[in-house]
Coordinates of C-alpha atoms in Angstrom, one line a residue:
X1 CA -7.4 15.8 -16.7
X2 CA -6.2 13.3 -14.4
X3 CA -9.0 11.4 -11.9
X4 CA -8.8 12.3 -8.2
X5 CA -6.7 10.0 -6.6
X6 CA -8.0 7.5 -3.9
X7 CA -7.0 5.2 -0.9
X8 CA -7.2 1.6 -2.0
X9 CA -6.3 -1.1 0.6
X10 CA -4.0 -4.1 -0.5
X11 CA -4.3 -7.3 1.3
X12 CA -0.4 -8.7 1.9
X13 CA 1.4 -11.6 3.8
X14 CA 1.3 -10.0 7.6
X15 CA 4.9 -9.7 8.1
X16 CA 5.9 -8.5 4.9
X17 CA 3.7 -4.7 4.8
X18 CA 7.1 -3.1 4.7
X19 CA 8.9 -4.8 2.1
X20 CA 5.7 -5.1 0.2
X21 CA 5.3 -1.5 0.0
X22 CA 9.1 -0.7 -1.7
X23 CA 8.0 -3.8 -3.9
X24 CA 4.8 -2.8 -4.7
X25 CA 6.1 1.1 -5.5
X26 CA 8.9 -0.1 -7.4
X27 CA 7.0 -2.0 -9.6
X28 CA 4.6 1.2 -10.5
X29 CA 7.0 3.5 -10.5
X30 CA 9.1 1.1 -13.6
X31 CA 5.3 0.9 -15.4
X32 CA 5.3 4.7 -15.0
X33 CA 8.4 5.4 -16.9
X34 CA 8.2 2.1 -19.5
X35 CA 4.5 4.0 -20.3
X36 CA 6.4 7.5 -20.2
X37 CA 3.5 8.8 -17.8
X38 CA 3.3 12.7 -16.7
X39 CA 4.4 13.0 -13.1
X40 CA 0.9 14.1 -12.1
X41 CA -0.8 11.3 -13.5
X42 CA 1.4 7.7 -11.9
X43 CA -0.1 4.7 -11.0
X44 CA 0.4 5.4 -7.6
X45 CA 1.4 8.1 -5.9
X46 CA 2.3 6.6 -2.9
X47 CA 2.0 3.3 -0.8
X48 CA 2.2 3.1 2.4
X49 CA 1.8 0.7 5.6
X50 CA 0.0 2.9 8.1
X51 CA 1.6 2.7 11.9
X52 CA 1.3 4.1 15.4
X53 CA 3.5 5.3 18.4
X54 CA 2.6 3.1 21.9
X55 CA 4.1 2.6 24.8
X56 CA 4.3 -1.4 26.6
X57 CA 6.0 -2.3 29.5
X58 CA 8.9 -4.6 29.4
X59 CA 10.4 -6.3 32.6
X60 CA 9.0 -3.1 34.3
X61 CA 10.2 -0.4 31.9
X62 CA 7.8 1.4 29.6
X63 CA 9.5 1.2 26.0
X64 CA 8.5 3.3 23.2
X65 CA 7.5 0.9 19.9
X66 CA 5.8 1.6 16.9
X67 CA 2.5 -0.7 15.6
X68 CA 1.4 -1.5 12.9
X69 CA -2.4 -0.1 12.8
X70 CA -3.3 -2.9 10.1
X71 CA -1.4 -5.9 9.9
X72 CA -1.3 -7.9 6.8
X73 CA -2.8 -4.3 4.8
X74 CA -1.3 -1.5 2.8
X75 CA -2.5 1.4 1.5
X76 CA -1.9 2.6 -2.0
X77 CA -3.0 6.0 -2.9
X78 CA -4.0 5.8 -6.8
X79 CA -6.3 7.3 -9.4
X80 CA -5.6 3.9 -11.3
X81 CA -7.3 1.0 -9.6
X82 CA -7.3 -1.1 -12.5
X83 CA -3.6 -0.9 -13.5
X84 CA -2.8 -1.5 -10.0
X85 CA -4.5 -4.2 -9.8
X86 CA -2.9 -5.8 -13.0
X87 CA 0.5 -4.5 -11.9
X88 CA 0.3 -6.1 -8.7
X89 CA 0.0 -9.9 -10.4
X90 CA 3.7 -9.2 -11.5
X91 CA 4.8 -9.1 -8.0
X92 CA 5.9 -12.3 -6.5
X93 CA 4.4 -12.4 -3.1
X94 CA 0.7 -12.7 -2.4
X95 CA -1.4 -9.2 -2.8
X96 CA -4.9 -8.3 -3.3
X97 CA -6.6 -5.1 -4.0
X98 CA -10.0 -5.2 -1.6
X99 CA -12.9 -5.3 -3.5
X100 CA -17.2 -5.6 -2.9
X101 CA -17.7 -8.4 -5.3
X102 CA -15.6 -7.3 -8.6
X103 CA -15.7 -3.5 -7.5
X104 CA -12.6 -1.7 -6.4
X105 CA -13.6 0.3 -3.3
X106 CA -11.7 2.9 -2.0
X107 CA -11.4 4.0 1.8

């Protein structure tokens, strides 16, 4: 029976939450199917930079933009913190799973 999956936070270049996501998803999602993995039981199940609707003024005109609530983080929902964690040192930009000394600790 598969663990309950959790919210992990990955620390990533600020700047790159985006692209690191599709990276960091594409990555487990080709470990997933070299390891032939039930659907219920991936690496991740989904990872995610978390954002937000504001409103700023520009030259007088209120614009509508959208925020990233925490630069330089993702999110990665997984009941697999350790393969994540291994996975992640085959990507070739700079991430880091959070962690309280060598514990992985969710949100």
């Amino acid at each position: 029976m598969p663990r309950q999956p959790r919210w992990y936070v990955i620390q990533v270049q600020t700047g790159h939450e985006q692209l690191m996501c599709q990276l960091i998803q594409r990555v487990c999602e080709e470990a997933d199917r070299n390891s032939n993995r039930l659907q219920d039981d991936r690496i991740t199940d989904e990872v995610v930079a978390p954002s937000f609707q504001t409103r700023h003024k520009f030259h007088g005109e209120w614009k509508d933009i959208t925020k990233l609530l925490l630069p330089g983080y993702v999110i990665a929902v997984t009941s697999h913190p350790h393969e994540l964690h291994a996975l992640l040192r085959t990507v070739p930009d700079f991430t880091r799973v959070l962690t309280i000394g060598e514990t992985f600790v969710p949100l």
